[in-house]
mmCIF file of C-alpha atoms in Angstrom:
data_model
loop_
_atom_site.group_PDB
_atom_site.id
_atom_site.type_symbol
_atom_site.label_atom_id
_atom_site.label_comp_id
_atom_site.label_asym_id
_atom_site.label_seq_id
_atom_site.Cartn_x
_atom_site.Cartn_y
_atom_site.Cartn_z
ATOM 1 C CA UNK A 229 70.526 -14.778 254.342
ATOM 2 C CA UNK A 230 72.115 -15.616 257.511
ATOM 3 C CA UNK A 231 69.555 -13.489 259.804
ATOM 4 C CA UNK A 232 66.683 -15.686 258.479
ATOM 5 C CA UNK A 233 68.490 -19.045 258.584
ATOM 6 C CA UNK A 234 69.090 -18.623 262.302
ATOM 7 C CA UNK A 235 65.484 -17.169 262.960
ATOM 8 C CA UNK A 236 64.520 -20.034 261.107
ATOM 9 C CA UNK A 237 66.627 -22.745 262.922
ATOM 10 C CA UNK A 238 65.404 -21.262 265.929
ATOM 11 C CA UNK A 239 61.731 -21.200 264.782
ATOM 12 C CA UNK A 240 61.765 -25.133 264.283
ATOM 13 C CA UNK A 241 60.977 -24.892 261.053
ATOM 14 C CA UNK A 242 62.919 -27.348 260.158
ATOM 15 C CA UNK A 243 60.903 -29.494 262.234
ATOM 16 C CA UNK A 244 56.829 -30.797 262.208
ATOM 17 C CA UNK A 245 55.259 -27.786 260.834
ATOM 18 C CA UNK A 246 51.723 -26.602 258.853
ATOM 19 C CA UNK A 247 50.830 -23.304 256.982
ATOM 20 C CA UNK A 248 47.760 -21.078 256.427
ATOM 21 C CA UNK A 249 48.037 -18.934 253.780
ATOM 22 C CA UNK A 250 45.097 -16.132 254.505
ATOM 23 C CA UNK A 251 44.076 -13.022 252.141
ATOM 24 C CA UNK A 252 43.640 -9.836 253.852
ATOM 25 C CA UNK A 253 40.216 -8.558 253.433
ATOM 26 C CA UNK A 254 39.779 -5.225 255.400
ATOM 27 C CA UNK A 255 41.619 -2.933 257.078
ATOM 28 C CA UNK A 256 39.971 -1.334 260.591
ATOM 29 C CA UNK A 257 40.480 0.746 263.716
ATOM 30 C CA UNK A 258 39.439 -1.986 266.056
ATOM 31 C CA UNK A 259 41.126 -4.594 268.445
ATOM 32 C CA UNK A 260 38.741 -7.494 270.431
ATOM 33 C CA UNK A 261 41.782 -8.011 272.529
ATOM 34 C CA UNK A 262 42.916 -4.874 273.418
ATOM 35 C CA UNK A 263 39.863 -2.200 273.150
ATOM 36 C CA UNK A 264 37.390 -4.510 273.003
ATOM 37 C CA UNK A 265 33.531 -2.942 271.808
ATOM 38 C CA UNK A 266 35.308 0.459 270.310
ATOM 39 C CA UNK A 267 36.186 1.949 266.914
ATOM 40 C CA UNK A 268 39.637 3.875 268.592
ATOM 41 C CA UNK A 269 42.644 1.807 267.540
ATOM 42 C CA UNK A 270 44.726 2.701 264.634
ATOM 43 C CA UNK A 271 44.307 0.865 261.865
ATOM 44 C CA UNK A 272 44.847 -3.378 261.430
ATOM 45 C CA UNK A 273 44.421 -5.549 258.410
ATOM 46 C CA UNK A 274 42.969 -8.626 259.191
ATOM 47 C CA UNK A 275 42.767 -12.049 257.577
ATOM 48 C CA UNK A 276 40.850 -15.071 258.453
ATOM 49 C CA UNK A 277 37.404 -15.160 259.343
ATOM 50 C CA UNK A 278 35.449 -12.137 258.235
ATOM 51 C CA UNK A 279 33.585 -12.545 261.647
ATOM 52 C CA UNK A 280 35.881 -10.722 263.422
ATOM 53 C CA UNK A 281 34.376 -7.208 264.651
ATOM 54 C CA UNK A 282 35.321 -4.710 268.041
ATOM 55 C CA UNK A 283 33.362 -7.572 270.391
ATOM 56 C CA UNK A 284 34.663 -10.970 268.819
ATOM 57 C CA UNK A 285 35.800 -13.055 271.941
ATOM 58 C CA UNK A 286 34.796 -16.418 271.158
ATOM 59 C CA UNK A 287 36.102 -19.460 268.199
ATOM 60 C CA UNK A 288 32.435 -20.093 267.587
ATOM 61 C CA UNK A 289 31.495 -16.389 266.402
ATOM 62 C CA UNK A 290 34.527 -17.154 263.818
ATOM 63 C CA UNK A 291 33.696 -20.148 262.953
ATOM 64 C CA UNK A 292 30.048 -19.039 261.981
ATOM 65 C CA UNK A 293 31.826 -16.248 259.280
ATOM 66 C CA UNK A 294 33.449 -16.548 255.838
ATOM 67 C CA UNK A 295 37.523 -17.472 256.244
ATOM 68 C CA UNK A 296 39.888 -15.806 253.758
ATOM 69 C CA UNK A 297 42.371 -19.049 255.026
ATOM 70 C CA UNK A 298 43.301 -21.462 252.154
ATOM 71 C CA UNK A 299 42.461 -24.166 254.729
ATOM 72 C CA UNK A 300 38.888 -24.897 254.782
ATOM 73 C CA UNK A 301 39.371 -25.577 258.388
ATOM 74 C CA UNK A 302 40.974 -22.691 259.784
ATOM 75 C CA UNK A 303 38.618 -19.540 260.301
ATOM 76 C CA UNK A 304 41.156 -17.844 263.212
ATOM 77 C CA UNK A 305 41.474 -14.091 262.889
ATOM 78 C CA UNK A 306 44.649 -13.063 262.082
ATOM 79 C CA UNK A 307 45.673 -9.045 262.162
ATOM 80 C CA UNK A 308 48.296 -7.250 262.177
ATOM 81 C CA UNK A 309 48.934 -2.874 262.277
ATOM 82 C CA UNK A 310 48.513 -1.792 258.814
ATOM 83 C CA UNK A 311 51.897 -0.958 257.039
ATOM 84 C CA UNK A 312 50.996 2.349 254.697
ATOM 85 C CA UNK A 313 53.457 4.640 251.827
ATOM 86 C CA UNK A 314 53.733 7.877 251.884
ATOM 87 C CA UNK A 315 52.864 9.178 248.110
ATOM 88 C CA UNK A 316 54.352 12.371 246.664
ATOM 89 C CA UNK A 317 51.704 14.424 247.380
ATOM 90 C CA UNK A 318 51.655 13.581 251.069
ATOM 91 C CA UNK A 319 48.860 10.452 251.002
ATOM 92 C CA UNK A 320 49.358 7.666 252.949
ATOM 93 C CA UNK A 321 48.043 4.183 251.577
ATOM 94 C CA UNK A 322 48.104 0.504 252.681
ATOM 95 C CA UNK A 323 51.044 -1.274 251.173
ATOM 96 C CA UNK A 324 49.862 -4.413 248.990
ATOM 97 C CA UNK A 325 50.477 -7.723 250.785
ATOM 98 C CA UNK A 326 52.059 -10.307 248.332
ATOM 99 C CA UNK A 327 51.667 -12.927 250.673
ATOM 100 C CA UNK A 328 50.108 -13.399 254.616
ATOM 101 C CA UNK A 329 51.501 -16.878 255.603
ATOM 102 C CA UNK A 330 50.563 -18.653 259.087
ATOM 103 C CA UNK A 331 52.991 -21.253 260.346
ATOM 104 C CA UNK A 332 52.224 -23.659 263.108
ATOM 105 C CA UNK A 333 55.785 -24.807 263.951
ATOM 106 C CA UNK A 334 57.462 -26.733 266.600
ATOM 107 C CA UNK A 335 54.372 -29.078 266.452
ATOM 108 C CA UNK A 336 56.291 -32.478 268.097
ATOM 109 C CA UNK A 337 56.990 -30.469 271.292
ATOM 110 C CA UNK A 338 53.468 -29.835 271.911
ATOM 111 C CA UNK A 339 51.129 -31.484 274.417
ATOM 112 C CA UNK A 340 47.863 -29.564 273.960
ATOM 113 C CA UNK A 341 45.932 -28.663 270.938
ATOM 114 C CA UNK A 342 45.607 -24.885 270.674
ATOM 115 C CA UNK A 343 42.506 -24.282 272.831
ATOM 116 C CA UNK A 344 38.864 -22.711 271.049
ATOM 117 C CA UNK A 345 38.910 -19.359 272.526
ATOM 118 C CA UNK A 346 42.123 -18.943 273.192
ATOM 119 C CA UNK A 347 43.708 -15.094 272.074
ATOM 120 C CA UNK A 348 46.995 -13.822 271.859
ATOM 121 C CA UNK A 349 49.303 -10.780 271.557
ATOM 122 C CA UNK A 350 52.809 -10.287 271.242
ATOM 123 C CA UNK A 351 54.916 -8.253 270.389
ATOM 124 C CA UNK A 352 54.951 -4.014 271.262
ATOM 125 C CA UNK A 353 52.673 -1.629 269.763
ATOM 126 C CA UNK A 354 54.857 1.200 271.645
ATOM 127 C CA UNK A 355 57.759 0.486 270.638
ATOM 128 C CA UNK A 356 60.408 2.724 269.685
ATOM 129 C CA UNK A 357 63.392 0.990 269.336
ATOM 130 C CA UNK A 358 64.819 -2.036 269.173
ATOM 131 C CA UNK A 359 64.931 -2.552 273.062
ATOM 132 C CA UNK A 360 61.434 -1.790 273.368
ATOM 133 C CA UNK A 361 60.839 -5.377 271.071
ATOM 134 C CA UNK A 362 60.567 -8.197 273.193
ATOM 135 C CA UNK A 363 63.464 -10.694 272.500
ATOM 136 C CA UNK A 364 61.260 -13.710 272.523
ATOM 137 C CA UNK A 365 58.855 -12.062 269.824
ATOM 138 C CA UNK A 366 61.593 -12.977 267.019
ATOM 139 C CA UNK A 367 60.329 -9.662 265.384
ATOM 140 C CA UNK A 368 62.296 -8.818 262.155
ATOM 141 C CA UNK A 369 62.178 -6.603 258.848
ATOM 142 C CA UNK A 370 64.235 -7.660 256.173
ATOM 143 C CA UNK A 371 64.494 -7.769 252.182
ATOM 144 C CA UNK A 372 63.310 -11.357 250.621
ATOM 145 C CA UNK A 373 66.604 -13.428 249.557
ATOM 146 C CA UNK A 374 68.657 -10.446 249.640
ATOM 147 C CA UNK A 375 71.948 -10.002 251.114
ATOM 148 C CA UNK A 376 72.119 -8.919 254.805
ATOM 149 C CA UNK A 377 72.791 -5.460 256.328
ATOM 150 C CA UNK A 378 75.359 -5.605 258.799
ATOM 151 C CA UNK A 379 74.813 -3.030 260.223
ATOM 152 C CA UNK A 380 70.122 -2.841 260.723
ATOM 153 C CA UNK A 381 68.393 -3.687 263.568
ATOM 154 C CA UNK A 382 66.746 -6.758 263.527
ATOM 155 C CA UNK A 383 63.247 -4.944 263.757
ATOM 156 C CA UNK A 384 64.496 -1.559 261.699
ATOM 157 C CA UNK A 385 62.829 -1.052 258.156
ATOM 158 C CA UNK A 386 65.731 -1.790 255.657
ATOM 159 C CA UNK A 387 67.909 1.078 254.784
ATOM 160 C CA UNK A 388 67.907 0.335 251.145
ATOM 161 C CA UNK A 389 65.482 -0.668 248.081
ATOM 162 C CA UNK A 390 64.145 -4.653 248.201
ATOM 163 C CA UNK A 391 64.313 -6.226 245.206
ATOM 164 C CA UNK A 392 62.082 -8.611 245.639
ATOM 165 C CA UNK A 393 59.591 -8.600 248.810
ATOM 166 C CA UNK A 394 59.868 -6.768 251.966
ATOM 167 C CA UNK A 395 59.142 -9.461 254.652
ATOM 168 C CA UNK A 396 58.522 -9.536 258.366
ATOM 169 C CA UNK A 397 58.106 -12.024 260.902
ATOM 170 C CA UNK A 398 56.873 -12.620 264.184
ATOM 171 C CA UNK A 399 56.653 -15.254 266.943
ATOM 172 C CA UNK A 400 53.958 -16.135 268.721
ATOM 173 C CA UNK A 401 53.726 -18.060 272.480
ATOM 174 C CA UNK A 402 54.169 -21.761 272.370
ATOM 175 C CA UNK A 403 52.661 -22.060 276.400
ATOM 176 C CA UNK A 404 49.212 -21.963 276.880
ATOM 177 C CA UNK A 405 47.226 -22.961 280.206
ATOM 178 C CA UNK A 406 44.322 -24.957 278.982
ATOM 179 C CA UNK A 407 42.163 -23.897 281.266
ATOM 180 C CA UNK A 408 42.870 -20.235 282.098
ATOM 181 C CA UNK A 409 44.291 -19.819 278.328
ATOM 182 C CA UNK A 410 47.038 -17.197 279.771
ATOM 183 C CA UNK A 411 50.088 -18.031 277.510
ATOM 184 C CA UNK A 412 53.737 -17.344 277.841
ATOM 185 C CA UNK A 413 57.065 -18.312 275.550
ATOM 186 C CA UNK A 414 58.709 -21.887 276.378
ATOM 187 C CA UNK A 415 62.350 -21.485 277.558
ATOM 188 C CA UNK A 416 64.554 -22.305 280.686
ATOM 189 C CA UNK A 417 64.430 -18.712 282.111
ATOM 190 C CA UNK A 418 61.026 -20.441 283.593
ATOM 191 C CA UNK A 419 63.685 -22.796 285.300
ATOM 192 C CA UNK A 420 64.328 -22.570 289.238
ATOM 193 C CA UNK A 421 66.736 -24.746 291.881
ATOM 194 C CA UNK A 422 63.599 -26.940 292.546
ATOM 195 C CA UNK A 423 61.065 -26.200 289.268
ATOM 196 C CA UNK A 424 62.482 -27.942 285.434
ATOM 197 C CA UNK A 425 60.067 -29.219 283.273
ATOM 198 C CA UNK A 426 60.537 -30.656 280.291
ATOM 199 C CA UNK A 427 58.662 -28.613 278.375
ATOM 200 C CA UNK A 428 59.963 -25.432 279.762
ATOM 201 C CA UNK A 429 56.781 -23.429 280.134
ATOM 202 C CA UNK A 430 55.513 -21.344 283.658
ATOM 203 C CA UNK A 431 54.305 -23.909 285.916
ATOM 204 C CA UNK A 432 50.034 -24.926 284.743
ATOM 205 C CA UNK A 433 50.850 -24.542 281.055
ATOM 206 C CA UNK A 434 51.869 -26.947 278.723
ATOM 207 C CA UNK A 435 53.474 -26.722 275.075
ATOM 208 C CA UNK A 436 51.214 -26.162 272.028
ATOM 209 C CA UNK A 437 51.703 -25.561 268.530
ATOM 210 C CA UNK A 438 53.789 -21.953 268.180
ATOM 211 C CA UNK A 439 52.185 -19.884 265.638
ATOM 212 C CA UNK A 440 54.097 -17.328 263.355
ATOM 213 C CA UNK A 441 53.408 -14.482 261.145
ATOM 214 C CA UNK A 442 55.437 -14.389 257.685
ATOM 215 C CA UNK A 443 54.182 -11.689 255.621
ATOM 216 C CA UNK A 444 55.391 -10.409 252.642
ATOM 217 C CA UNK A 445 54.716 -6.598 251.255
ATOM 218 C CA UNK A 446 55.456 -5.973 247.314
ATOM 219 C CA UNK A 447 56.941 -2.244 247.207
ATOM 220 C CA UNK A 448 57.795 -2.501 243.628
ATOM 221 C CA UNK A 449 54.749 -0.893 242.412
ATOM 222 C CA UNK A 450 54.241 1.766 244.970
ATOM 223 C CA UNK A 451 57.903 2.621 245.432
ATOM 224 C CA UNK A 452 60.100 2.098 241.627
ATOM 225 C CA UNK A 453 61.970 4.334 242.642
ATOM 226 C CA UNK A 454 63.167 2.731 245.698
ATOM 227 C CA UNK A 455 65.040 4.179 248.793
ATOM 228 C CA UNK A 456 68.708 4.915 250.687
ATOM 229 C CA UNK A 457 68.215 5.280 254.227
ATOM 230 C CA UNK A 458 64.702 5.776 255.938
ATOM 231 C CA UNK A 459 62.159 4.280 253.606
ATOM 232 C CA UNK A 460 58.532 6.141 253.169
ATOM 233 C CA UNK A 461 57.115 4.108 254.950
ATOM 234 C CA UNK A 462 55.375 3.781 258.959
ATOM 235 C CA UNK A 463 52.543 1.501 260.465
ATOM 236 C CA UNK A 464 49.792 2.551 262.061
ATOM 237 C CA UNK A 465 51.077 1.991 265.423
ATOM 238 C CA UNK A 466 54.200 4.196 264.394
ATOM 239 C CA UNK A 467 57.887 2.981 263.300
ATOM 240 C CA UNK A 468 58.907 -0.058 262.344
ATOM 241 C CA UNK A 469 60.066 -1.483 266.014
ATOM 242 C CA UNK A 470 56.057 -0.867 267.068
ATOM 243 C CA UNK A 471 55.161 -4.162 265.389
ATOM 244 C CA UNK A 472 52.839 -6.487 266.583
ATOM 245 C CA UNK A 473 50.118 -9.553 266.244
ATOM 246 C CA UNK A 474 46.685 -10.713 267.437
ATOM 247 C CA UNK A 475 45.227 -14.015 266.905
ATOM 248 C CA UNK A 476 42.282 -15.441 267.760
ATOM 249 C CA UNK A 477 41.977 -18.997 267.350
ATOM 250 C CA UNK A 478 39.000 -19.865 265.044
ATOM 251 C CA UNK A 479 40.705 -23.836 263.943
ATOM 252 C CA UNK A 480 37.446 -26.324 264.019
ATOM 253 C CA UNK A 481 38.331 -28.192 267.096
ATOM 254 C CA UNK A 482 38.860 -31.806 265.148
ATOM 255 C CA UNK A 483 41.181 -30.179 263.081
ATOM 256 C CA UNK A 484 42.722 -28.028 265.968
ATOM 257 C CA UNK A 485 43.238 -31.946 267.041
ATOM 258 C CA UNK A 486 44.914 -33.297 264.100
ATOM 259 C CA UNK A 487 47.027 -30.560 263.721
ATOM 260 C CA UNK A 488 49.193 -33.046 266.674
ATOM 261 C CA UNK A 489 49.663 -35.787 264.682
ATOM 262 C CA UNK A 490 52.679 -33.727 262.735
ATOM 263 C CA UNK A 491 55.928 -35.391 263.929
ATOM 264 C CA UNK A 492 59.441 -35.140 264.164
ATOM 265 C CA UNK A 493 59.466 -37.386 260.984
ATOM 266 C CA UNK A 494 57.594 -35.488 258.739
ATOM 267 C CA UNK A 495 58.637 -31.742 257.993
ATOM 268 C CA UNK A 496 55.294 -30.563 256.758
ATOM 269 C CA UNK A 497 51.677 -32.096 257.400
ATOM 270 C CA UNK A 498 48.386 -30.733 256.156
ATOM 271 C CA UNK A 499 45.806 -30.668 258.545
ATOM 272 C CA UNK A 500 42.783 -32.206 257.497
ATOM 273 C CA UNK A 501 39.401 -31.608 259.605
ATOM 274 C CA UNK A 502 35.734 -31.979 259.219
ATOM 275 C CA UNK A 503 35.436 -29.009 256.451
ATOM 276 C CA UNK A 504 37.587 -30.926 253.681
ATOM 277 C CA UNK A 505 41.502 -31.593 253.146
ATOM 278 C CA UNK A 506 43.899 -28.924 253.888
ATOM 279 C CA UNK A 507 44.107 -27.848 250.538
ATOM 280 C CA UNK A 508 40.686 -27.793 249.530
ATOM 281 C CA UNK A 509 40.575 -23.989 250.229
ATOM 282 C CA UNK A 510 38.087 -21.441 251.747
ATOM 283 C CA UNK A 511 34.521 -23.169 251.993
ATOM 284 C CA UNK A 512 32.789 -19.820 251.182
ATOM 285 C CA UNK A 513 35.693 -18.359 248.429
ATOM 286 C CA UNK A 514 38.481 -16.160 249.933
ATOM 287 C CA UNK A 515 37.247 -13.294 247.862
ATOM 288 C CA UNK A 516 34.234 -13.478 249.501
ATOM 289 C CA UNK A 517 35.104 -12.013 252.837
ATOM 290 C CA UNK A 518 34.178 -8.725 253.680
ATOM 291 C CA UNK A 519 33.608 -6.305 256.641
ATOM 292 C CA UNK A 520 31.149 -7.983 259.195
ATOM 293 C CA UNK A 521 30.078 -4.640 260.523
ATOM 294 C CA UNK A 522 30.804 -2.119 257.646
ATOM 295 C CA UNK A 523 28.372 0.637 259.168
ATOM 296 C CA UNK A 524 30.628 1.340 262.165
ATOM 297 C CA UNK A 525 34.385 2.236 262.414
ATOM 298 C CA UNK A 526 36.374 3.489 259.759
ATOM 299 C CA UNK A 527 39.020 1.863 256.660
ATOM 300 C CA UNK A 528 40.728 4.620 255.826
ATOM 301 C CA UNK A 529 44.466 5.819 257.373
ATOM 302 C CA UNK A 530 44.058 9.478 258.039
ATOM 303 C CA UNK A 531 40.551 9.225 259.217
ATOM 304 C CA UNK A 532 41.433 6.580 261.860
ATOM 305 C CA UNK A 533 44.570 8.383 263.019
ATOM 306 C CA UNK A 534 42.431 11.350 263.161
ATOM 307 C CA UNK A 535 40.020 9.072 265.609
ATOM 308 C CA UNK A 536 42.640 8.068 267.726
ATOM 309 C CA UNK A 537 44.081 11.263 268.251
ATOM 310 C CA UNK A 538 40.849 12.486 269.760
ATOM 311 C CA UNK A 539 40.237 9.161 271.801
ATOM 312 C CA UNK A 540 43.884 9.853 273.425
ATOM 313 C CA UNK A 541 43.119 13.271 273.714
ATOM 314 C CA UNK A 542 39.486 12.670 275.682
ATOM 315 C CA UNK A 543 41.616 10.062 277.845
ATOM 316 C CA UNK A 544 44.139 12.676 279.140
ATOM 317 C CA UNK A 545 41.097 15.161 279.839
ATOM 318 C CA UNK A 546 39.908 12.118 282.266
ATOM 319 C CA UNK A 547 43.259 11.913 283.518
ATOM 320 C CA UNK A 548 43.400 15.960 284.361
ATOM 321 C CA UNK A 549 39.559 15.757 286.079
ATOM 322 C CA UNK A 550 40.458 12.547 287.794
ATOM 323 C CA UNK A 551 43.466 13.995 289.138
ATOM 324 C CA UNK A 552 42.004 15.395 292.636
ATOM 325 C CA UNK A 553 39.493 12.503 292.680
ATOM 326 C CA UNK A 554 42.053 9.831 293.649
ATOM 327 C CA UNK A 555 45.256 8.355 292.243
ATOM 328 C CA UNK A 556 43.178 4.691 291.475
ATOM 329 C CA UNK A 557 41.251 6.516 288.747
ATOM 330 C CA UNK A 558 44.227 8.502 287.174
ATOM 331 C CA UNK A 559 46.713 5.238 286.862
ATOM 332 C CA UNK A 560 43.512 3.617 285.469
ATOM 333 C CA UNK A 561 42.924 6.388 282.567
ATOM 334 C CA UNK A 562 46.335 6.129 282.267
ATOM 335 C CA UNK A 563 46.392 2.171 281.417
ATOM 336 C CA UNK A 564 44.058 2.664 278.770
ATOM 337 C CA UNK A 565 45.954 5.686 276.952
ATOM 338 C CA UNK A 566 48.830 2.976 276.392
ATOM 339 C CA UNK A 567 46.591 0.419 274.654
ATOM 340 C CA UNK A 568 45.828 2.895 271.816
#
């Protein structure tokens, strides 16, 4: 597929790379990152550490949970918005995830391990179209080994039935200041007249292992019947172009560490660490996660969309009242509506 050999080309993943293959274990309307301490986001399914709740912040309250990661070192939460069908009789229900794959790729470019604490976005939860995804993202929809569409949008749902898996993918930042931990892609549109580093990144950072999401849906059960044209199918967030990741980085620091000593010589390297070998799996049993704080926020589609709905709606009443109190507060109100 000649989409996903140049993604891939450009990913580096023909070069020093590791993977972290993580079950999902709930679905939830929260976001640390972005609404941190409320139950008002549309939906995510996470993977990783089952620590993870609306007021995670740090690697050590992950650490202290049960991973769903293969790697008995890695307990970083992972989520993405949750990708739901539409049944016949008007239902919507999380697609089944064949496979949630975490590459660390590009390893022998970076300087830094990836810091404890450090958290990370990308991509656009308000997107609408394909100009609204952010180039550097590397966002993508696209069937498993089947033949390319000429004529999709990189980020578009496909326009007819997959075979096999539908698959998406997503790039993370590779530049991370290790002591602020803002982050930013590597690339030479950092460059000036008088400022070139090597390693390409915004002047303080330096290069660190660039993560990326590879997940794979199976629509074969849900969907025999396939599609031609739109598929039955939205995220939370919206269409398909409204994509996104979080990541929070849970590695144990030793094997945050070793993670480095992949090279330019050897394509893939397990990363070893104080838990066990790479391929030991999940110290507590994958199926073992669950729901750190099951009595608050809500699993299901409708009900969170139903949440959100009111949370935007209770924003733009601020906005109205704040109106004749001062143009700070409004823009402020306003902020927050867009994180939703």
């Amino acid at each position: 597929m000649k989409l996903v050999a140049l993604f891939l080309a450009g990913a580096g993943v023909t070069s020093a790379y590791t993977i972290a293959v993580a079950e999902p274990f709930m679905e939830k309307n929260i976001d640390p990152i972005v609404i941190p301490g409320k139950y008002v986001s549309h939906l995510h399914t996470f993977f990783g550490s089952d620590a993870v709740t609306a007021n995670t912040t740090t690697s050590k309250e992950l650490q202290a949970g049960c991973s769903s990661a293969d790697n008995p070192n890695d307990y970083s939460s992972y989520w993405v918005p949750t990708l739901v069908w539409k049944n016949d009789d008007g239902r919507q229900s999380p697609v089944p995830i064949s496979r949630f794959s975490a590459y660390y790729v590009d390893i022998e470019h970076a300087e830094v391990a990836i810091p404890q604490d450090y958290r990370g976005v990308v991509g656009n939860a308000s997107g609408n179209t394909q100009a609204d995804v952010p180039a550097l993202a590397g966002h993508s929809w696209f069937c498993e080994d089947c033949p390319e569409d000429p004529g999709k949008q990189p980020a578009e749902f496909p326009r007819k039935t997959c075979s096999t898996h539908l698959q998406t993918i997503l790039l993370f930042h590779d530049c991370v200041n290790p002591e602020t931990l803002e982050s930013d892609y590597s690339g030479t549109h950092h460059w000036t007249d008088d400022f070139k580093p090597a390693n390409r990144c915004p002047q303080g950072m330096k290069r660190m292992p660039r993560l990326r999401f590879s997940i794979r849906y199976d629509l074969r059960e849900v969907l025999p019947g396939g599609w031609e044209g739109t598929p039955p199918l939205e995220l939370a967030c919206g269409n398909s172009f409204c994509f996104h990741g979080d990541f929070i980085n849970g590695w144990l620091p030793e094997a945050a560490e070793n993670m480095l000593l992949a090279n330019d010589k050897r394509e893939f390297a397990p990363v070893d660490g104080p838990a066990g070998p790479a391929n030991a799996g999940s110290v507590c049993g994958a199926e073992n996660a669950e729901d750190a704080d099951p009595e608050n926020g809500t699993n299901d589609y409708l009900d969170s969309q139903r949440i959100l709905k009111e949370a935007v709606s209770v924003n733009q009443g601020t906005v109205m009242n704040a109106s004749n109190g001062g143009s700070g507060r409004k823009r402020r109100a306003r902020r927050a509506n867009v994180q939703y």
